mmCIF file of C-alpha atoms in Angstrom:
data_model
loop_
_atom_site.group_PDB
_atom_site.id
_atom_site.type_symbol
_atom_site.label_atom_id
_atom_site.label_comp_id
_atom_site.label_asym_id
_atom_site.label_seq_id
_atom_site.Cartn_x
_atom_site.Cartn_y
_atom_site.Cartn_z
ATOM 1 C CA MET A 1 -9.556 -24.444 16.326
ATOM 2 C CA LYS A 2 -11.389 -21.212 15.723
ATOM 3 C CA THR A 3 -9.957 -18.779 13.674
ATOM 4 C CA LEU A 4 -10.713 -14.894 12.696
ATOM 5 C CA LEU A 5 -9.606 -13.403 9.453
ATOM 6 C CA PHE A 6 -9.072 -9.513 9.027
ATOM 7 C CA ILE A 7 -9.875 -9.398 5.266
ATOM 8 C CA GLU A 8 -8.065 -6.011 4.343
ATOM 9 C CA THR A 9 -9.284 -3.990 0.667
ATOM 10 C CA ASP A 10 -7.603 -1.503 -1.077
ATOM 11 C CA GLY A 11 -10.791 0.341 -1.282
ATOM 12 C CA GLU A 12 -12.150 -1.354 -4.175
ATOM 13 C CA LYS A 13 -10.640 -5.268 -4.063
ATOM 14 C CA VAL A 14 -9.285 -7.538 -1.632
ATOM 15 C CA LEU A 15 -5.903 -7.665 -1.297
ATOM 16 C CA GLY A 16 -4.303 -10.827 -1.886
ATOM 17 C CA GLY A 17 -2.390 -11.113 1.443
ATOM 18 C CA SER A 18 -5.927 -10.997 3.051
ATOM 19 C CA LEU A 19 -7.213 -13.824 0.360
ATOM 20 C CA GLU A 20 -4.082 -16.102 1.349
ATOM 21 C CA LEU A 21 -5.251 -16.289 5.097
ATOM 22 C CA ILE A 22 -8.019 -18.397 3.666
ATOM 23 C CA SER A 23 -6.056 -21.044 2.493
ATOM 24 C CA ALA A 24 -3.762 -20.756 5.929
ATOM 25 C CA VAL A 25 -7.032 -21.311 7.491
ATOM 26 C CA LYS A 26 -7.563 -24.688 5.616
ATOM 27 C CA ALA A 27 -3.995 -25.695 5.685
ATOM 28 C CA LEU A 28 -4.854 -25.790 9.699
ATOM 29 C CA ASP A 29 -7.924 -27.546 9.105
ATOM 30 C CA ALA A 30 -9.384 -24.968 11.237
ATOM 31 C CA GLU A 31 -13.053 -23.063 11.538
ATOM 32 C CA GLY A 32 -12.651 -19.871 9.979
ATOM 33 C CA THR A 33 -14.621 -16.753 10.145
ATOM 34 C CA ALA A 34 -13.721 -13.496 8.232
ATOM 35 C CA LEU A 35 -14.131 -9.716 8.952
ATOM 36 C CA VAL A 36 -14.749 -7.112 6.381
ATOM 37 C CA ALA A 37 -15.053 -3.807 7.067
ATOM 38 C CA GLY A 38 -16.294 -0.788 4.746
ATOM 39 C CA ASN A 39 -16.772 -2.838 1.295
ATOM 40 C CA ARG A 40 -19.717 -4.926 0.473
ATOM 41 C CA ALA A 41 -18.821 -6.353 -2.584
ATOM 42 C CA ALA A 42 -15.116 -7.431 -1.115
ATOM 43 C CA ALA A 43 -17.298 -9.508 1.618
ATOM 44 C CA ASP A 44 -19.316 -11.158 -1.298
ATOM 45 C CA THR A 45 -16.301 -11.864 -3.259
ATOM 46 C CA VAL A 46 -14.719 -13.623 0.603
ATOM 47 C CA ALA A 47 -18.036 -15.257 0.941
ATOM 48 C CA ALA A 48 -18.060 -17.065 -2.241
ATOM 49 C CA LEU A 49 -14.578 -18.660 -1.414
ATOM 50 C CA GLY A 50 -16.204 -20.628 1.572
ATOM 51 C CA ILE A 51 -16.051 -18.879 4.617
ATOM 52 C CA PRO A 52 -18.383 -17.136 6.628
ATOM 53 C CA VAL A 53 -17.847 -13.288 6.615
ATOM 54 C CA ILE A 54 -18.988 -10.502 9.272
ATOM 55 C CA PHE A 55 -19.261 -7.275 7.534
ATOM 56 C CA THR A 56 -19.156 -3.662 9.025
ATOM 57 C CA ASP A 57 -19.054 -0.278 7.175
ATOM 58 C CA ASN A 58 -18.185 1.960 10.319
ATOM 59 C CA ALA A 59 -14.805 1.141 10.554
ATOM 60 C CA THR A 60 -11.984 2.877 7.877
ATOM 61 C CA ASP A 61 -8.970 3.997 9.809
ATOM 62 C CA TYR A 62 -6.700 2.215 12.438
ATOM 63 C CA ASP A 63 -8.457 3.498 15.582
ATOM 64 C CA THR A 64 -11.920 2.428 14.066
ATOM 65 C CA LEU A 65 -10.654 -0.531 13.117
ATOM 66 C CA THR A 66 -8.916 -1.407 16.233
ATOM 67 C CA GLU A 67 -11.851 -0.667 18.069
ATOM 68 C CA VAL A 68 -14.244 -2.978 15.930
ATOM 69 C CA LEU A 69 -11.607 -5.911 15.800
ATOM 70 C CA SER A 70 -11.036 -6.178 19.371
ATOM 71 C CA GLU A 71 -15.045 -6.370 19.954
ATOM 72 C CA VAL A 72 -15.089 -9.096 17.348
ATOM 73 C CA VAL A 73 -12.596 -10.979 19.105
ATOM 74 C CA LYS A 74 -14.069 -10.867 22.216
ATOM 75 C CA GLU A 75 -17.527 -12.162 20.825
ATOM 76 C CA GLU A 76 -15.961 -14.883 18.540
ATOM 77 C CA ASN A 77 -13.113 -16.005 20.931
ATOM 78 C CA PRO A 78 -10.956 -17.507 18.364
ATOM 79 C CA ASP A 79 -7.510 -19.398 19.143
ATOM 80 C CA ILE A 80 -6.032 -17.913 16.369
ATOM 81 C CA VAL A 81 -6.474 -13.896 15.004
ATOM 82 C CA LEU A 82 -5.096 -13.760 11.460
ATOM 83 C CA LEU A 83 -3.714 -10.740 9.277
ATOM 84 C CA ALA A 84 -2.001 -9.680 6.298
ATOM 85 C CA ASN A 85 1.526 -8.547 6.813
ATOM 86 C CA THR A 86 0.459 -4.933 5.324
ATOM 87 C CA ALA A 87 1.365 -1.502 6.899
ATOM 88 C CA LEU A 88 -2.245 -1.033 8.116
ATOM 89 C CA SER A 89 -2.501 -4.669 10.103
ATOM 90 C CA LYS A 90 0.956 -4.256 11.387
ATOM 91 C CA ASP A 91 -0.364 -1.380 13.055
ATOM 92 C CA ILE A 92 -3.654 -2.741 14.253
ATOM 93 C CA ALA A 93 -2.403 -6.235 15.466
ATOM 94 C CA PRO A 94 0.095 -5.252 18.453
ATOM 95 C CA ARG A 95 -2.814 -2.577 19.598
ATOM 96 C CA ILE A 96 -5.295 -5.562 19.725
ATOM 97 C CA ALA A 97 -3.096 -8.117 21.318
ATOM 98 C CA GLY A 98 -1.598 -5.350 23.729
ATOM 99 C CA ARG A 99 -4.984 -4.146 24.569
ATOM 100 C CA MET A 100 -6.519 -7.695 25.296
ATOM 101 C CA SER A 101 -3.338 -9.304 26.408
ATOM 102 C CA LEU A 102 -2.759 -11.763 23.785
ATOM 103 C CA GLY A 103 0.243 -12.897 22.351
ATOM 104 C CA CYS A 104 1.611 -11.447 18.966
ATOM 105 C CA VAL A 105 3.861 -13.024 16.208
ATOM 106 C CA SER A 106 4.447 -10.731 13.257
ATOM 107 C CA ASP A 107 6.113 -11.997 9.849
ATOM 108 C CA VAL A 108 4.952 -15.221 10.048
ATOM 109 C CA MET A 109 5.771 -17.280 6.858
ATOM 110 C CA GLY A 110 4.519 -20.781 7.906
ATOM 111 C CA MET A 111 2.314 -22.483 10.090
ATOM 112 C CA ASN A 112 2.076 -26.051 11.206
ATOM 113 C CA LYS A 113 -0.466 -27.914 13.632
ATOM 114 C CA THR A 114 1.415 -30.482 16.052
ATOM 115 C CA ASP A 115 -0.190 -32.434 18.550
ATOM 116 C CA GLY A 116 -3.430 -29.680 18.531
ATOM 117 C CA LYS A 117 -0.634 -26.849 18.687
ATOM 118 C CA VAL A 118 0.300 -24.427 15.956
ATOM 119 C CA ILE A 119 3.759 -23.289 15.403
ATOM 120 C CA TYR A 120 4.523 -20.529 13.496
ATOM 121 C CA THR A 121 7.919 -19.925 11.648
ATOM 122 C CA ARG A 122 9.208 -16.299 10.979
ATOM 123 C CA PRO A 123 12.661 -14.957 9.790
ATOM 124 C CA ALA A 124 14.986 -13.422 12.483
ATOM 125 C CA TYR A 125 18.335 -11.484 12.144
ATOM 126 C CA GLY A 126 17.641 -10.254 8.665
ATOM 127 C CA GLY A 127 16.489 -13.495 7.622
ATOM 128 C CA THR A 128 19.324 -15.452 8.507
ATOM 129 C CA VAL A 129 17.811 -17.878 10.613
ATOM 130 C CA LEU A 130 14.614 -18.853 10.875
ATOM 131 C CA GLU A 131 12.744 -19.131 14.561
ATOM 132 C CA HIS A 132 9.666 -21.214 15.296
ATOM 133 C CA ILE A 133 7.284 -19.468 18.184
ATOM 134 C CA GLU A 134 4.500 -21.444 19.927
ATOM 135 C CA VAL A 135 1.934 -19.259 21.598
ATOM 136 C CA GLU A 136 -0.013 -19.671 24.986
ATOM 137 C CA GLY A 137 -3.581 -18.890 24.356
ATOM 138 C CA THR A 138 -5.140 -16.795 21.444
ATOM 139 C CA ALA A 139 -2.347 -15.408 19.159
ATOM 140 C CA VAL A 140 -2.387 -12.601 16.976
ATOM 141 C CA VAL A 141 -0.728 -13.135 13.645
ATOM 142 C CA THR A 142 0.663 -11.245 10.637
ATOM 143 C CA VAL A 143 0.988 -13.347 7.725
ATOM 144 C CA ARG A 144 3.729 -12.546 5.431
ATOM 145 C CA ASN A 145 2.555 -11.924 1.738
ATOM 146 C CA GLY A 146 3.037 -15.044 -0.766
ATOM 147 C CA SER A 147 3.324 -17.459 2.278
ATOM 148 C CA PHE A 148 0.131 -19.497 1.147
ATOM 149 C CA SER A 149 -1.780 -20.115 -2.388
ATOM 150 C CA LYS A 150 -4.763 -17.767 -3.325
ATOM 151 C CA PRO A 151 -8.079 -19.865 -2.654
ATOM 152 C CA GLU A 152 -10.319 -21.563 -5.094
ATOM 153 C CA ALA A 153 -13.845 -20.695 -5.286
ATOM 154 C CA SER A 154 -15.951 -22.678 -3.070
ATOM 155 C CA SER A 155 -19.511 -22.792 -2.074
ATOM 156 C CA ASN A 156 -20.971 -19.233 -1.251
ATOM 157 C CA LEU A 157 -21.576 -18.761 2.303
ATOM 158 C CA HIS A 158 -23.434 -16.085 4.186
ATOM 159 C CA VAL A 159 -22.581 -12.463 5.040
ATOM 160 C CA THR A 160 -23.564 -11.441 8.512
ATOM 161 C CA GLU A 161 -24.131 -7.461 8.703
ATOM 162 C CA LYS A 162 -22.809 -6.151 12.149
ATOM 163 C CA LYS A 163 -22.755 -2.719 13.735
ATOM 164 C CA VAL A 164 -20.496 -1.713 16.414
ATOM 165 C CA GLU A 165 -20.591 1.246 18.637
ATOM 166 C CA ILE A 166 -17.706 3.198 18.179
ATOM 167 C CA PRO A 167 -16.988 6.002 21.151
ATOM 168 C CA VAL A 168 -15.682 9.261 20.189
ATOM 169 C CA SER A 169 -12.972 8.844 22.541
ATOM 170 C CA ALA A 170 -11.334 5.883 20.636
ATOM 171 C CA ILE A 171 -10.907 8.050 17.696
ATOM 172 C CA LYS A 172 -7.086 9.575 18.508
ATOM 173 C CA ALA A 173 -5.574 10.770 15.297
ATOM 174 C CA LYS A 174 -7.255 11.624 12.140
ATOM 175 C CA ILE A 175 -5.292 11.049 8.353
ATOM 176 C CA VAL A 176 -5.261 14.167 6.757
ATOM 177 C CA ASP A 177 -3.229 13.324 3.794
ATOM 178 C CA THR A 178 -1.144 10.204 2.698
ATOM 179 C CA VAL A 179 1.973 10.436 0.558
ATOM 180 C CA LYS A 180 2.730 7.084 -1.194
ATOM 181 C CA GLU A 181 6.496 6.191 -1.498
ATOM 182 C CA ILE A 182 7.891 5.136 -4.987
ATOM 183 C CA SER A 183 8.732 1.737 -3.492
ATOM 184 C CA GLU A 184 5.628 0.997 -2.347
ATOM 185 C CA SER A 185 4.538 0.862 -6.073
ATOM 186 C CA VAL A 186 6.872 -2.191 -6.519
ATOM 187 C CA ASN A 187 3.966 -5.038 -5.840
ATOM 188 C CA LEU A 188 5.778 -8.171 -5.578
ATOM 189 C CA GLU A 189 3.217 -10.133 -4.080
ATOM 190 C CA GLU A 190 0.342 -9.650 -6.581
ATOM 191 C CA ALA A 191 2.388 -10.321 -9.505
ATOM 192 C CA GLN A 192 1.628 -13.056 -12.120
ATOM 193 C CA VAL A 193 5.197 -12.729 -13.640
ATOM 194 C CA ILE A 194 8.511 -11.971 -12.058
ATOM 195 C CA VAL A 195 11.973 -11.520 -13.693
ATOM 196 C CA SER A 196 14.674 -11.425 -11.104
ATOM 197 C CA GLY A 197 18.182 -11.260 -11.279
ATOM 198 C CA GLY A 198 21.217 -12.321 -9.130
ATOM 199 C CA ARG A 199 24.905 -11.813 -8.491
ATOM 200 C CA GLY A 200 25.540 -13.644 -11.919
ATOM 201 C CA MET A 201 24.208 -10.690 -13.805
ATOM 202 C CA GLY A 202 27.803 -9.068 -13.251
ATOM 203 C CA ASN A 203 26.969 -5.395 -13.199
ATOM 204 C CA ALA A 204 24.351 -2.831 -13.633
ATOM 205 C CA GLU A 205 24.527 -2.443 -16.974
ATOM 206 C CA ASN A 206 24.208 -5.882 -17.306
ATOM 207 C CA PHE A 207 21.056 -5.924 -15.014
ATOM 208 C CA LYS A 208 18.918 -3.856 -17.333
ATOM 209 C CA LEU A 209 18.468 -6.871 -19.384
ATOM 210 C CA VAL A 210 16.279 -8.057 -16.450
ATOM 211 C CA GLU A 211 14.272 -4.956 -16.287
ATOM 212 C CA GLU A 212 13.723 -5.256 -20.277
ATOM 213 C CA LEU A 213 12.407 -8.488 -20.061
ATOM 214 C CA ALA A 214 10.218 -7.828 -17.140
ATOM 215 C CA SER A 215 8.710 -4.989 -19.077
ATOM 216 C CA VAL A 216 8.515 -6.968 -22.335
ATOM 217 C CA LEU A 217 6.658 -9.589 -20.400
ATOM 218 C CA GLY A 218 4.529 -7.087 -18.497
ATOM 219 C CA GLY A 219 5.864 -8.329 -15.342
ATOM 220 C CA VAL A 220 7.742 -6.950 -12.188
ATOM 221 C CA VAL A 221 11.808 -7.102 -11.606
ATOM 222 C CA GLY A 222 12.700 -8.695 -8.500
ATOM 223 C CA ALA A 223 16.239 -9.566 -7.182
ATOM 224 C CA THR A 224 18.387 -11.444 -4.724
ATOM 225 C CA ARG A 225 20.402 -9.577 -2.006
ATOM 226 C CA PRO A 226 23.555 -9.405 -3.748
ATOM 227 C CA ALA A 227 22.015 -7.763 -6.633
ATOM 228 C CA ILE A 228 20.482 -5.086 -3.991
ATOM 229 C CA GLU A 229 23.695 -4.712 -1.865
ATOM 230 C CA GLU A 230 25.490 -4.007 -5.374
ATOM 231 C CA GLY A 231 23.513 -1.076 -5.778
ATOM 232 C CA TRP A 232 22.068 -2.486 -8.870
ATOM 233 C CA ILE A 233 18.260 -1.668 -8.081
ATOM 234 C CA SER A 234 16.493 -0.590 -4.906
ATOM 235 C CA ARG A 235 15.683 -2.939 -1.526
ATOM 236 C CA ALA A 236 11.704 -3.054 -2.607
ATOM 237 C CA HIS A 237 12.515 -5.325 -5.070
ATOM 238 C CA GLN A 238 14.147 -7.930 -2.787
ATOM 239 C CA VAL A 239 12.680 -11.448 -2.896
ATOM 240 C CA GLY A 240 13.969 -14.069 -0.382
ATOM 241 C CA GLN A 241 13.682 -14.478 3.433
ATOM 242 C CA SER A 242 14.808 -10.769 4.291
ATOM 243 C CA GLY A 243 12.440 -9.457 1.226
ATOM 244 C CA LYS A 244 9.244 -10.518 -0.313
ATOM 245 C CA ILE A 245 8.401 -14.082 0.091
ATOM 246 C CA VAL A 246 6.100 -14.385 -3.647
ATOM 247 C CA ALA A 247 4.239 -17.006 -5.686
ATOM 248 C CA PRO A 248 3.548 -15.635 -9.279
ATOM 249 C CA LYS A 249 2.583 -18.044 -12.212
ATOM 250 C CA LEU A 250 6.085 -17.414 -13.688
ATOM 251 C CA TYR A 251 9.197 -17.025 -12.227
ATOM 252 C CA ILE A 252 12.507 -16.209 -14.186
ATOM 253 C CA ALA A 253 15.629 -16.549 -12.130
ATOM 254 C CA CYS A 254 18.751 -14.849 -14.097
ATOM 255 C CA GLY A 255 22.253 -15.507 -12.829
ATOM 256 C CA VAL A 256 20.923 -16.604 -9.598
ATOM 257 C CA SER A 257 22.599 -19.281 -7.678
ATOM 258 C CA GLY A 258 19.891 -20.537 -5.775
ATOM 259 C CA ALA A 259 20.675 -19.702 -2.005
ATOM 260 C CA THR A 260 18.217 -20.961 0.369
ATOM 261 C CA GLN A 261 17.999 -17.308 1.590
ATOM 262 C CA HIS A 262 16.716 -16.358 -1.935
ATOM 263 C CA THR A 263 14.668 -19.736 -2.956
ATOM 264 C CA SER A 264 12.800 -19.961 0.246
ATOM 265 C CA GLY A 265 10.944 -16.795 -1.236
ATOM 266 C CA MET A 266 10.065 -17.803 -4.594
ATOM 267 C CA SER A 267 9.957 -21.739 -4.311
ATOM 268 C CA GLY A 268 5.832 -21.417 -4.292
ATOM 269 C CA SER A 269 5.831 -19.979 -7.784
ATOM 270 C CA ASP A 270 3.659 -22.086 -10.354
ATOM 271 C CA TYR A 271 6.732 -22.344 -12.983
ATOM 272 C CA ILE A 272 10.355 -21.573 -13.022
ATOM 273 C CA VAL A 273 12.921 -20.962 -15.463
ATOM 274 C CA ALA A 274 16.092 -20.475 -13.930
ATOM 275 C CA ILE A 275 19.221 -19.095 -16.467
ATOM 276 C CA ASN A 276 22.829 -20.104 -14.941
ATOM 277 C CA LYS A 277 26.104 -20.669 -16.648
ATOM 278 C CA ASP A 278 26.981 -23.173 -13.815
ATOM 279 C CA GLU A 279 24.903 -26.519 -14.440
ATOM 280 C CA ASP A 280 25.348 -27.537 -10.659
ATOM 281 C CA ALA A 281 23.588 -24.441 -9.533
ATOM 282 C CA PRO A 282 21.101 -25.354 -6.739
ATOM 283 C CA ILE A 283 18.625 -22.870 -8.427
ATOM 284 C CA PHE A 284 18.266 -26.009 -11.228
ATOM 285 C CA GLU A 285 17.150 -28.078 -8.369
ATOM 286 C CA ILE A 286 13.267 -26.417 -8.225
ATOM 287 C CA ALA A 287 13.456 -25.006 -11.671
ATOM 288 C CA ASN A 288 10.689 -26.431 -14.011
ATOM 289 C CA VAL A 289 13.138 -25.583 -16.951
ATOM 290 C CA GLY A 290 16.840 -24.877 -16.605
ATOM 291 C CA ILE A 291 18.938 -22.968 -19.353
ATOM 292 C CA VAL A 292 22.481 -23.630 -18.844
ATOM 293 C CA GLY A 293 24.237 -20.700 -20.277
ATOM 294 C CA ASN A 294 25.317 -16.897 -19.701
ATOM 295 C CA ALA A 295 22.551 -14.454 -18.908
ATOM 296 C CA MET A 296 24.138 -12.247 -20.692
ATOM 297 C CA ASP A 297 23.923 -14.410 -23.854
ATOM 298 C CA VAL A 298 20.282 -15.584 -23.037
ATOM 299 C CA LEU A 299 18.471 -12.733 -21.867
ATOM 300 C CA PRO A 300 18.658 -10.844 -25.549
ATOM 301 C CA VAL A 301 17.681 -13.628 -27.740
ATOM 302 C CA MET A 302 14.470 -14.355 -24.932
ATOM 303 C CA ILE A 303 13.288 -10.502 -25.340
ATOM 304 C CA GLU A 304 13.391 -10.583 -29.141
ATOM 305 C CA GLU A 305 11.412 -13.541 -29.151
ATOM 306 C CA MET A 306 9.151 -12.697 -27.042
ATOM 307 C CA LYS A 307 8.835 -8.976 -28.409
ATOM 308 C CA LYS A 308 7.880 -11.104 -31.928
ATOM 309 C CA VAL A 309 5.324 -13.232 -29.904
ATOM 310 C CA LYS A 310 3.453 -10.228 -28.972
ATOM 311 C CA GLU A 311 3.520 -8.555 -32.384
ATOM 312 C CA LYS A 312 1.620 -11.569 -33.755
#
């Protein structure tokens, strides 16, 4: 089984979601080739992770990237084309699928190979259910960040430079300016430490303790759907099936009961600390450390102790 990975960068480094695609290929026990555009240093970084790389320096926007990726798909003839579930890739993926009459599956959370066929799992109806999809022929797939772990360094493979001729007629639009929304600065997928609050925090004032602990730890604030629906924090912070899937080194769940819709989005965390006054809360079943107590009593103590540690 052959896969082609589109590796996206932010101009300087490879996006974490794109690196996870390498782990997805290994999980499928497939043969992978990566395409990196515009950043030779990023191409070398990817090659050091044990996957051959095709590098091109003449694609920088939606139109040119679509042309280059389409051309490489024709030449490589992969069974699967994998992209991270970013704004850029969500624009490019359906273009390629439509242009080449391929199947397209977006926002995939899991992939399993059974009898030589790959089954893609993605959330539907706002994350209330999961659907399993099989694609006949080549599939263009965007994978939600945090669904797979970051790959470990491996043997350094080669980088092949490629020049793709892009006709002037292919360029339909020109980006003259980009405005970044405040919500886009909430990078849950890349965070190493996440402190999340749930319904158990009680109110917006209490939720500020979650924000304070995250600040002290140099982490990012997460939240469950009920906390967001109460208006305690913006939807950009939501973790779960209908939010972001995350895999930080440390995840602290405060007043979170442990509903499947939430835990499916954070169970891949390296170390989970749960604080809940209900000793039978489902969150304790996946936590490495469980603290039975009122989060409003526990969090101020944790914040003070963390401040003392940082002062030393």
